PDB file of C-alpha atoms in Angstrom:
ATOM      1  CA  MET P   1      30.410  57.229 -97.247  1.00 46.00           C
ATOM      2  CA  THR P   2      31.242  54.286 -95.057  1.00 48.00           C
ATOM      3  CA  ASP P   3      29.722  50.896 -95.372  1.00 51.00           C
ATOM      4  CA  SER P   4      27.580  49.925 -92.360  1.00 51.00           C
ATOM      5  CA  THR P   5      26.949  46.257 -92.213  1.00 53.00           C
ATOM      6  CA  PRO P   6      24.104  45.157 -89.938  1.00 54.00           C
ATOM      7  CA  PRO P   7      25.093  42.772 -87.136  1.00 53.00           C
ATOM      8  CA  ASP P   8      24.629  39.122 -87.848  1.00 52.00           C
ATOM      9  CA  PRO P   9      21.730  37.842 -85.794  1.00 51.00           C
ATOM     10  CA  THR P  10      23.087  34.284 -85.992  1.00 51.00           C
ATOM     11  CA  ALA P  11      26.456  35.194 -84.513  1.00 52.00           C
ATOM     12  CA  VAL P  12      27.333  33.431 -81.204  1.00 49.00           C
ATOM     13  CA  PRO P  13      28.399  35.857 -78.510  1.00 50.00           C
ATOM     14  CA  ASP P  14      31.911  35.525 -77.257  1.00 51.00           C
ATOM     15  CA  PRO P  15      31.877  33.736 -73.850  1.00 47.00           C
ATOM     16  CA  ALA P  16      34.682  35.945 -72.665  1.00 45.00           C
ATOM     17  CA  VAL P  17      32.422  38.974 -72.856  1.00 46.00           C
ATOM     18  CA  VAL P  18      29.463  37.555 -70.938  1.00 45.00           C
ATOM     19  CA  ASP P  19      28.132  39.911 -68.298  1.00 50.00           C
ATOM     20  CA  PRO P  20      30.067  39.062 -65.145  1.00 48.00           C
ATOM     21  CA  THR P  21      27.309  40.271 -62.857  1.00 48.00           C
ATOM     22  CA  ALA P  22      24.904  37.749 -64.323  1.00 45.00           C
ATOM     23  CA  ALA P  23      27.410  34.957 -63.969  1.00 45.00           C
ATOM     24  CA  ASN P  24      28.160  35.945 -60.423  1.00 48.00           C
ATOM     25  CA  GLY P  25      24.459  36.100 -59.607  1.00 48.00           C
ATOM     26  CA  GLN P  26      23.895  32.623 -60.959  1.00 49.00           C
ATOM     27  CA  CYS P  27      26.886  31.289 -59.061  1.00 47.00           C
ATOM     28  CA  GLU P  28      25.783  32.966 -55.884  1.00 47.00           C
ATOM     29  CA  ARG P  29      22.299  31.530 -56.225  1.00 49.00           C
ATOM     30  CA  ALA P  30      23.730  28.098 -56.983  1.00 44.00           C
ATOM     31  CA  GLU P  31      26.040  28.271 -54.003  1.00 50.00           C
ATOM     32  CA  SER P  32      23.381  29.678 -51.647  1.00 49.00           C
ATOM     33  CA  GLN P  33      20.987  26.756 -52.210  1.00 53.00           C
ATOM     34  CA  PRO P  34      23.158  24.074 -50.576  1.00 50.00           C
ATOM     35  CA  GLN P  35      24.055  26.514 -47.802  1.00 51.00           C
ATOM     36  CA  GLN P  36      20.371  27.072 -47.063  1.00 51.00           C
ATOM     37  CA  GLN P  37      19.801  23.318 -47.082  1.00 51.00           C
ATOM     38  CA  GLN P  38      22.650  22.913 -44.591  1.00 50.00           C
ATOM     39  CA  GLN P  39      21.305  25.688 -42.358  1.00 51.00           C
ATOM     40  CA  GLN P  40      17.824  24.121 -42.100  1.00 51.00           C
ATOM     41  CA  PRO P  41      18.940  20.970 -40.231  1.00 47.00           C
ATOM     42  CA  ASN P  42      21.218  23.111 -38.100  1.00 52.00           C
ATOM     43  CA  ILE P  43      18.275  25.283 -37.091  1.00 49.00           C
ATOM     44  CA  GLU P  44      16.167  22.201 -36.353  1.00 49.00           C
ATOM     45  CA  SER P  45      18.902  20.634 -34.233  1.00 48.00           C
ATOM     46  CA  GLN P  46      19.362  23.904 -32.370  1.00 52.00           C
ATOM     47  CA  GLY P  47      15.602  24.029 -31.742  1.00 50.00           C
ATOM     48  CA  GLU P  48      15.589  20.478 -30.374  1.00 48.00           C
ATOM     49  CA  GLY P  49      18.551  21.245 -28.173  1.00 49.00           C
ATOM     50  CA  LEU P  50      16.831  24.376 -26.890  1.00 45.00           C
ATOM     51  CA  LYS P  51      13.711  22.382 -26.011  1.00 46.00           C
ATOM     52  CA  MET P  52      15.766  19.790 -24.142  1.00 42.00           C
ATOM     53  CA  ASP P  53      17.608  22.521 -22.254  1.00 47.00           C
ATOM     54  CA  GLN P  54      14.295  24.130 -21.319  1.00 42.00           C
ATOM     55  CA  GLU P  55      12.886  20.804 -20.118  1.00 41.00           C
ATOM     56  CA  MET P  56      16.012  20.170 -18.035  1.00 35.00           C
ATOM     57  CA  LYS P  57      15.767  23.635 -16.549  1.00 40.00           C
ATOM     58  CA  ILE P  58      12.091  23.092 -15.736  1.00 39.00           C
ATOM     59  CA  THR P  59      12.887  19.753 -14.070  1.00 40.00           C
ATOM     60  CA  ASP P  60      15.704  21.302 -12.082  1.00 42.00           C
ATOM     61  CA  SER P  61      13.480  24.178 -11.004  1.00 44.00           C
ATOM     62  CA  ILE P  62      10.773  21.727  -9.909  1.00 46.00           C
ATOM     63  CA  ASP P  63      13.282  19.747  -7.849  1.00 46.00           C
ATOM     64  CA  ASP P  64      14.744  22.920  -6.399  1.00 46.00           C
ATOM     65  CA  LYS P  65      11.285  24.025  -5.251  1.00 54.00           C
ATOM     66  CA  GLY P  66      10.653  20.794  -3.332  1.00 68.00           C
ATOM     67  CA  LEU P  67       7.831  19.545  -5.566  1.00 73.00           C
ATOM     68  CA  LEU P  68       6.928  16.068  -6.766  1.00 75.00           C
ATOM     69  CA  GLU P  69       6.960  14.975 -10.397  1.00 78.00           C
ATOM     70  CA  SER P  70       3.158  15.096 -10.462  1.00 74.00           C
ATOM     71  CA  SER P  71       3.370  18.915 -10.496  1.00 72.00           C
ATOM     72  CA  MET P  72       4.600  18.670 -14.098  1.00 80.00           C
ATOM     73  CA  ARG P  73       2.192  15.948 -15.196  1.00 75.00           C
ATOM     74  CA  LEU P  74      -1.115  17.113 -13.756  1.00 80.00           C
ATOM     75  CA  LYS P  75      -3.081  20.299 -14.214  1.00 85.00           C
ATOM     76  CA  PRO P  76      -4.233  22.002 -10.991  1.00 84.00           C
ATOM     77  CA  HIS P  77      -7.838  20.807 -11.243  1.00 87.00           C
ATOM     78  CA  GLU P  78      -6.686  17.259 -12.087  1.00 87.00           C
ATOM     79  CA  ALA P  79      -4.342  17.183  -9.088  1.00 85.00           C
ATOM     80  CA  GLN P  80      -7.116  18.314  -6.758  1.00 88.00           C
ATOM     81  CA  SER P  81      -9.490  15.725  -8.203  1.00 90.00           C
ATOM     82  CA  TYR P  82      -7.017  12.896  -7.590  1.00 89.00           C
ATOM     83  CA  ARG P  83      -6.255  14.291  -4.125  1.00 90.00           C
ATOM     84  CA  LYS P  84      -9.933  14.027  -3.195  1.00 92.00           C
ATOM     85  CA  LYS P  85     -10.061  10.484  -4.556  1.00 92.00           C
ATOM     86  CA  ALA P  86      -7.055   9.564  -2.439  1.00 91.00           C
ATOM     87  CA  LEU P  87      -8.807  10.964   0.636  1.00 93.00           C
ATOM     88  CA  TRP P  88     -12.014   9.042  -0.100  1.00 94.00           C
ATOM     89  CA  VAL P  89     -10.108   5.785  -0.605  1.00 93.00           C
ATOM     90  CA  SER P  90      -8.117   6.346   2.582  1.00 92.00           C
ATOM     91  CA  TRP P  91     -11.225   7.007   4.677  1.00 94.00           C
ATOM     92  CA  ALA P  92     -12.924   3.932   3.205  1.00 93.00           C
ATOM     93  CA  SER P  93      -9.800   1.905   3.964  1.00 91.00           C
ATOM     94  CA  ILE P  94      -9.801   3.136   7.574  1.00 93.00           C
ATOM     95  CA  VAL P  95     -13.397   2.058   8.162  1.00 93.00           C
ATOM     96  CA  VAL P  96     -13.037  -1.315   6.435  1.00 90.00           C
ATOM     97  CA  THR P  97      -9.712  -2.269   7.996  1.00 87.00           C
ATOM     98  CA  ILE P  98     -10.897  -1.351  11.515  1.00 91.00           C
ATOM     99  CA  ILE P  99     -13.704  -3.883  11.082  1.00 90.00           C
ATOM    100  CA  LEU P 100     -11.277  -6.449   9.645  1.00 83.00           C
ATOM    101  CA  ALA P 101      -8.749  -5.860  12.435  1.00 85.00           C
ATOM    102  CA  ILE P 102     -11.335  -6.410  15.182  1.00 88.00           C
ATOM    103  CA  THR P 103     -12.607  -9.558  13.440  1.00 83.00           C
ATOM    104  CA  ALA P 104      -9.092 -10.929  12.862  1.00 78.00           C
ATOM    105  CA  PHE P 105      -8.025 -10.317  16.488  1.00 83.00           C
ATOM    106  CA  THR P 106     -11.133 -12.197  17.617  1.00 83.00           C
ATOM    107  CA  VAL P 107     -10.346 -15.091  15.265  1.00 76.00           C
ATOM    108  CA  SER P 108      -6.691 -15.230  16.366  1.00 76.00           C
ATOM    109  CA  ILE P 109      -7.705 -15.512  20.028  1.00 79.00           C
ATOM    110  CA  MET P 110     -10.528 -18.028  19.448  1.00 76.00           C
ATOM    111  CA  ARG P 111      -8.678 -20.192  16.886  1.00 70.00           C
ATOM    112  CA  ASN P 112      -5.062 -19.790  18.077  1.00 69.00           C
ATOM    113  CA  SER P 113      -3.921 -18.636  14.618  1.00 66.00           C
ATOM    114  CA  ALA P 114      -0.615 -16.801  14.247  1.00 64.00           C
ATOM    115  CA  SER P 115      -1.552 -15.822  10.692  1.00 63.00           C
ATOM    116  CA  ALA P 116      -4.832 -14.355  11.911  1.00 71.00           C
ATOM    117  CA  PHE P 117      -2.940 -12.377  14.546  1.00 74.00           C
ATOM    118  CA  GLY P 118      -0.482 -11.209  11.904  1.00 68.00           C
ATOM    119  CA  PHE P 119      -3.331 -10.156   9.642  1.00 72.00           C
ATOM    120  CA  ALA P 120      -5.034  -8.332  12.514  1.00 79.00           C
ATOM    121  CA  PHE P 121      -1.831  -6.461  13.269  1.00 76.00           C
ATOM    122  CA  ASP P 122      -1.317  -5.696   9.596  1.00 73.00           C
ATOM    123  CA  ALA P 123      -4.908  -4.423   9.398  1.00 81.00           C
ATOM    124  CA  THR P 124      -4.178  -2.146  12.365  1.00 84.00           C
ATOM    125  CA  LEU P 125      -1.073  -0.942  10.537  1.00 82.00           C
ATOM    126  CA  ASP P 126      -3.220  -0.363   7.448  1.00 84.00           C
ATOM    127  CA  VAL P 127      -5.523   1.858   9.521  1.00 90.00           C
ATOM    128  CA  LEU P 128      -2.575   3.922  10.762  1.00 89.00           C
ATOM    129  CA  SER P 129      -1.006   4.165   7.300  1.00 87.00           C
ATOM    130  CA  SER P 130      -4.310   5.349   5.825  1.00 90.00           C
ATOM    131  CA  VAL P 131      -4.537   7.964   8.599  1.00 93.00           C
ATOM    132  CA  ILE P 132      -1.084   9.190   7.568  1.00 92.00           C
ATOM    133  CA  VAL P 133      -2.196   9.386   3.932  1.00 91.00           C
ATOM    134  CA  VAL P 134      -5.229  11.412   5.038  1.00 92.00           C
ATOM    135  CA  TRP P 135      -2.863  13.820   6.800  1.00 91.00           C
ATOM    136  CA  ARG P 136      -0.638  13.852   3.712  1.00 89.00           C
ATOM    137  CA  TYR P 137      -3.458  15.044   1.435  1.00 90.00           C
ATOM    138  CA  SER P 138      -5.518  17.045   3.923  1.00 88.00           C
ATOM    139  CA  ASN P 139      -3.894  20.289   2.743  1.00 84.00           C
ATOM    140  CA  ALA P 140      -4.967  21.154  -0.804  1.00 83.00           C
ATOM    141  CA  ALA P 141      -1.969  23.459  -1.303  1.00 81.00           C
ATOM    142  CA  ALA P 142       0.461  20.655  -0.423  1.00 75.00           C
ATOM    143  CA  VAL P 143      -0.698  18.149  -3.015  1.00 82.00           C
ATOM    144  CA  HIS P 144       2.724  18.292  -4.728  1.00 81.00           C
ATOM    145  CA  SER P 145       4.801  18.942  -1.580  1.00 82.00           C
ATOM    146  CA  ALA P 146       7.837  16.647  -1.541  1.00 83.00           C
ATOM    147  CA  HIS P 147       8.679  17.530   2.076  1.00 84.00           C
ATOM    148  CA  ARG P 148       5.240  16.492   3.319  1.00 86.00           C
ATOM    149  CA  GLU P 149       5.476  13.321   1.237  1.00 88.00           C
ATOM    150  CA  TYR P 150       8.829  12.326   2.704  1.00 89.00           C
ATOM    151  CA  ILE P 151       7.677  12.956   6.291  1.00 90.00           C
ATOM    152  CA  ALA P 152       4.687  10.653   5.714  1.00 90.00           C
ATOM    153  CA  CYS P 153       6.982   7.953   4.305  1.00 91.00           C
ATOM    154  CA  VAL P 154       9.344   8.143   7.293  1.00 93.00           C
ATOM    155  CA  ILE P 155       6.422   7.744   9.723  1.00 92.00           C
ATOM    156  CA  LEU P 156       5.191   4.773   7.685  1.00 92.00           C
ATOM    157  CA  GLY P 157       8.666   3.252   7.770  1.00 92.00           C
ATOM    158  CA  VAL P 158       8.774   3.447  11.572  1.00 92.00           C
ATOM    159  CA  LEU P 159       5.297   1.896  11.842  1.00 89.00           C
ATOM    160  CA  PHE P 160       6.292  -0.910   9.475  1.00 90.00           C
ATOM    161  CA  ILE P 161       9.339  -1.782  11.572  1.00 92.00           C
ATOM    162  CA  LEU P 162       7.400  -1.781  14.855  1.00 87.00           C
ATOM    163  CA  SER P 163       4.529  -3.868  13.490  1.00 84.00           C
ATOM    164  CA  SER P 164       6.916  -6.373  11.876  1.00 88.00           C
ATOM    165  CA  LEU P 165       8.603  -6.948  15.225  1.00 88.00           C
ATOM    166  CA  CYS P 166       5.240  -7.611  16.888  1.00 83.00           C
ATOM    167  CA  ILE P 167       4.111  -9.983  14.100  1.00 82.00           C
ATOM    168  CA  MET P 168       7.364 -11.965  14.170  1.00 88.00           C
ATOM    169  CA  GLY P 169       7.391 -12.049  17.982  1.00 87.00           C
ATOM    170  CA  LYS P 170       3.896 -13.571  18.095  1.00 81.00           C
ATOM    171  CA  ALA P 171       4.702 -16.083  15.338  1.00 84.00           C
ATOM    172  CA  ILE P 172       7.961 -17.185  17.010  1.00 90.00           C
ATOM    173  CA  HIS P 173       6.150 -17.575  20.321  1.00 85.00           C
ATOM    174  CA  ASP P 174       3.479 -19.783  18.722  1.00 80.00           C
ATOM    175  CA  LEU P 175       6.141 -21.924  17.052  1.00 86.00           C
ATOM    176  CA  ALA P 176       8.077 -22.251  20.316  1.00 89.00           C
ATOM    177  CA  ILE P 177       5.088 -23.609  22.249  1.00 84.00           C
ATOM    178  CA  LYS P 178       3.824 -25.593  19.220  1.00 82.00           C
ATOM    179  CA  LEU P 179       0.448 -23.875  19.218  1.00 75.00           C
ATOM    180  CA  LEU P 180      -1.940 -25.719  16.872  1.00 75.00           C
ATOM    181  CA  PRO P 181      -4.489 -23.654  14.899  1.00 69.00           C
ATOM    182  CA  GLU P 182      -8.173 -24.543  14.974  1.00 66.00           C
ATOM    183  CA  VAL P 183     -10.071 -24.737  11.691  1.00 61.00           C
ATOM    184  CA  ASP P 184     -13.736 -24.020  10.948  1.00 65.00           C
ATOM    185  CA  ASP P 185     -15.984 -22.341   8.404  1.00 70.00           C
ATOM    186  CA  PHE P 186     -15.902 -19.012  10.259  1.00 70.00           C
ATOM    187  CA  LEU P 187     -12.133 -18.805   9.817  1.00 69.00           C
ATOM    188  CA  PHE P 188     -12.494 -19.546   6.091  1.00 75.00           C
ATOM    189  CA  GLY P 189     -15.115 -16.841   5.654  1.00 77.00           C
ATOM    190  CA  VAL P 190     -13.014 -14.214   7.401  1.00 74.00           C
ATOM    191  CA  SER P 191      -9.973 -15.163   5.323  1.00 78.00           C
ATOM    192  CA  VAL P 192     -11.714 -14.902   1.970  1.00 84.00           C
ATOM    193  CA  VAL P 193     -13.503 -11.630   2.715  1.00 84.00           C
ATOM    194  CA  SER P 194     -10.404 -10.034   4.218  1.00 82.00           C
ATOM    195  CA  GLY P 195      -8.176 -11.113   1.353  1.00 85.00           C
ATOM    196  CA  LEU P 196     -10.499  -9.844  -1.378  1.00 90.00           C
ATOM    197  CA  VAL P 197     -11.215  -6.495   0.299  1.00 89.00           C
ATOM    198  CA  CYS P 198      -7.528  -5.804   0.937  1.00 87.00           C
ATOM    199  CA  LEU P 199      -6.520  -6.698  -2.614  1.00 91.00           C
ATOM    200  CA  ILE P 200      -9.153  -4.358  -4.069  1.00 93.00           C
ATOM    201  CA  LEU P 201      -7.984  -1.521  -1.833  1.00 91.00           C
ATOM    202  CA  ALA P 202      -4.361  -2.238  -2.800  1.00 92.00           C
ATOM    203  CA  VAL P 203      -5.090  -1.970  -6.533  1.00 94.00           C
ATOM    204  CA  ILE P 204      -6.917   1.359  -6.129  1.00 94.00           C
ATOM    205  CA  LYS P 205      -4.151   2.799  -3.947  1.00 93.00           C
ATOM    206  CA  PHE P 206      -1.445   1.704  -6.387  1.00 94.00           C
ATOM    207  CA  MET P 207      -3.266   3.399  -9.280  1.00 93.00           C
ATOM    208  CA  LEU P 208      -3.751   6.678  -7.415  1.00 91.00           C
ATOM    209  CA  GLY P 209      -0.199   6.594  -6.085  1.00 89.00           C
ATOM    210  CA  LYS P 210       1.197   6.188  -9.588  1.00 91.00           C
ATOM    211  CA  VAL P 211      -0.780   9.155 -10.909  1.00 90.00           C
ATOM    212  CA  LEU P 212       0.125  11.400  -7.971  1.00 89.00           C
ATOM    213  CA  THR P 213       3.711  10.034  -7.862  1.00 88.00           C
ATOM    214  CA  SER P 214       3.119   9.476  -4.139  1.00 89.00           C
ATOM    215  CA  ARG P 215       5.404   7.007  -2.382  1.00 89.00           C
ATOM    216  CA  ALA P 216       3.236   7.278   0.740  1.00 89.00           C
ATOM    217  CA  LEU P 217       0.106   6.207  -1.132  1.00 91.00           C
ATOM    218  CA  ILE P 218       1.973   3.370  -2.859  1.00 92.00           C
ATOM    219  CA  THR P 219       3.285   2.253   0.543  1.00 90.00           C
ATOM    220  CA  ASP P 220      -0.263   2.247   1.884  1.00 89.00           C
ATOM    221  CA  GLY P 221      -1.227   0.116  -1.111  1.00 90.00           C
ATOM    222  CA  PHE P 222       1.652  -2.256  -0.384  1.00 91.00           C
ATOM    223  CA  ASN P 223       0.390  -2.644   3.157  1.00 86.00           C
ATOM    224  CA  SER P 224      -3.083  -3.502   1.868  1.00 87.00           C
ATOM    225  CA  LEU P 225      -1.507  -6.010  -0.527  1.00 89.00           C
ATOM    226  CA  VAL P 226       0.294  -7.674   2.382  1.00 86.00           C
ATOM    227  CA  GLY P 227      -3.003  -7.783   4.257  1.00 82.00           C
ATOM    228  CA  GLY P 228      -4.658  -9.517   1.313  1.00 85.00           C
ATOM    229  CA  ILE P 229      -1.858 -12.079   1.116  1.00 85.00           C
ATOM    230  CA  MET P 230      -2.081 -12.730   4.849  1.00 79.00           C
ATOM    231  CA  GLY P 231      -5.828 -13.119   4.617  1.00 77.00           C
ATOM    232  CA  PHE P 232      -5.458 -15.905   2.075  1.00 84.00           C
ATOM    233  CA  SER P 233      -2.495 -17.361   3.984  1.00 81.00           C
ATOM    234  CA  ILE P 234      -4.854 -18.000   6.900  1.00 75.00           C
ATOM    235  CA  LEU P 235      -7.017 -20.028   4.537  1.00 78.00           C
ATOM    236  CA  ILE P 236      -4.053 -21.926   3.066  1.00 82.00           C
ATOM    237  CA  SER P 237      -2.389 -22.798   6.365  1.00 81.00           C
ATOM    238  CA  ALA P 238      -5.682 -23.873   7.916  1.00 76.00           C
ATOM    239  CA  GLU P 239      -6.553 -26.064   4.933  1.00 79.00           C
ATOM    240  CA  VAL P 240      -3.112 -27.677   4.932  1.00 84.00           C
ATOM    241  CA  PHE P 241      -3.306 -28.351   8.674  1.00 80.00           C
ATOM    242  CA  LYS P 242      -6.761 -29.838   8.234  1.00 79.00           C
ATOM    243  CA  HIS P 243      -5.430 -32.521   5.874  1.00 82.00           C
ATOM    244  CA  GLU P 244      -1.896 -32.868   7.210  1.00 82.00           C
ATOM    245  CA  ARG P 245      -1.450 -32.491  10.958  1.00 80.00           C
ATOM    246  CA  LYS P 246       2.330 -32.694  10.733  1.00 83.00           C
ATOM    247  CA  VAL P 247       2.522 -29.286   9.009  1.00 83.00           C
ATOM    248  CA  TRP P 248       1.340 -27.406  12.086  1.00 83.00           C
ATOM    249  CA  TYR P 249       4.213 -24.920  11.760  1.00 86.00           C
ATOM    250  CA  LEU P 250       3.072 -23.489   8.413  1.00 85.00           C
ATOM    251  CA  ASP P 251       0.870 -20.873  10.053  1.00 79.00           C
ATOM    252  CA  GLY P 252       3.681 -19.482  12.225  1.00 84.00           C
ATOM    253  CA  THR P 253       6.210 -19.671   9.386  1.00 88.00           C
ATOM    254  CA  ILE P 254       3.998 -17.540   7.141  1.00 85.00           C
ATOM    255  CA  GLY P 255       3.670 -15.016   9.976  1.00 84.00           C
ATOM    256  CA  ILE P 256       7.464 -14.745  10.267  1.00 90.00           C
ATOM    257  CA  LEU P 257       7.875 -14.405   6.504  1.00 90.00           C
ATOM    258  CA  ILE P 258       5.316 -11.603   6.312  1.00 87.00           C
ATOM    259  CA  GLY P 259       6.981  -9.876   9.266  1.00 88.00           C
ATOM    260  CA  LEU P 260      10.363  -9.980   7.519  1.00 93.00           C
ATOM    261  CA  ILE P 261       8.883  -8.495   4.329  1.00 91.00           C
ATOM    262  CA  ILE P 262       7.300  -5.627   6.256  1.00 90.00           C
ATOM    263  CA  LEU P 263      10.549  -5.061   8.171  1.00 93.00           C
ATOM    264  CA  ALA P 264      12.610  -4.881   4.974  1.00 94.00           C
ATOM    265  CA  TYR P 265      10.165  -2.445   3.381  1.00 93.00           C
ATOM    266  CA  GLY P 266      10.190  -0.234   6.474  1.00 93.00           C
ATOM    267  CA  VAL P 267      13.991  -0.094   6.589  1.00 94.00           C
ATOM    268  CA  LYS P 268      14.102   0.695   2.861  1.00 93.00           C
ATOM    269  CA  LEU P 269      11.670   3.579   3.404  1.00 92.00           C
ATOM    270  CA  LEU P 270      13.806   5.094   6.143  1.00 93.00           C
ATOM    271  CA  VAL P 271      17.015   4.739   4.128  1.00 93.00           C
ATOM    272  CA  ASP P 272      15.454   6.425   1.095  1.00 90.00           C
ATOM    273  CA  MET P 273      13.415   9.157   2.762  1.00 90.00           C
ATOM    274  CA  VAL P 274      15.421  10.463   5.730  1.00 89.00           C
ATOM    275  CA  PRO P 275      18.085  12.117   3.512  1.00 87.00           C
ATOM    276  CA  ARG P 276      15.356  13.623   1.318  1.00 85.00           C
ATOM    277  CA  ILE P 277      13.681  15.230   4.324  1.00 83.00           C
ATOM    278  CA  ARG P 278      16.929  17.028   5.066  1.00 77.00           C
ATOM    279  CA  GLN P 279      17.159  18.226   1.475  1.00 75.00           C
ATOM    280  CA  THR P 280      13.620  19.637   1.432  1.00 70.00           C
ATOM    281  CA  ARG P 281      13.326  20.907   5.006  1.00 66.00           C
ATOM    282  CA  ASN P 282      13.500  24.526   3.797  1.00 61.00           C
ATOM    283  CA  TYR P 283      10.303  24.097   1.785  1.00 55.00           C
ATOM    284  CA  GLU P 284       7.700  23.928   4.537  1.00 54.00           C
ATOM    285  CA  ARG P 285       5.674  26.820   3.186  1.00 49.00           C
ATOM    286  CA  PHE P 286       3.009  24.355   2.049  1.00 43.00           C
ATOM    287  CA  GLU P 287       2.174  23.568   5.646  1.00 45.00           C
TER     288      GLU P 287
END
């Protein structure tokens, strides 16, 4: 008979004989945790990079298709809603500025005011620019057409240059012959009404132009802003001349200054937009 001694339950197992699979499993789990933590930010960064690449591709595809930035910002029904608002504002501007132009031409002839003549000419330009904006947004399918937008801007640039030459020519002529403006309450009333109406139209056009990313509409708003400034300039020059007869040249000087501003804006439009027309001339399908 052999003696069988039961194993000691309190004995500590030899570390050399520990199950290697268990040790390897624990090590693998311990090592996999930091690797997973490192992979998470990598995945997030890859996702952000993918989104940026997609956005760049979308922007490039929009530019390649000859569309404005508003095509990415606005939903179709929103774009059409703003297009209709632009048309309503343009038609209202046409009616109002025709009345103002006729009134200002009458005042310039009766009161010998170069500023009034300049405002009348600017009001006529405002009518033509609003007509161009109406053409620009008359086609619902071309609301985001870059080619149509650039054509409208080039036409506006040409009109700005021509009108600036006429305004400066009249102002220089009045300064050369020392034409003195006449002042009365009728001139003041026309100046205030014209200035306020044009400034209101300018603000509305600027807001719509920003939403639709339309340079043509913003240019139309700039023209209305110039009209508002010229309307108040009539009031300022007449008031100054009323109290100080020596400053008779202020009216003509303001006319020249406004003419130069319009000329510079017109040249800037042509420089910016003529090359873009050439780039987008293949995208006339919206017509």
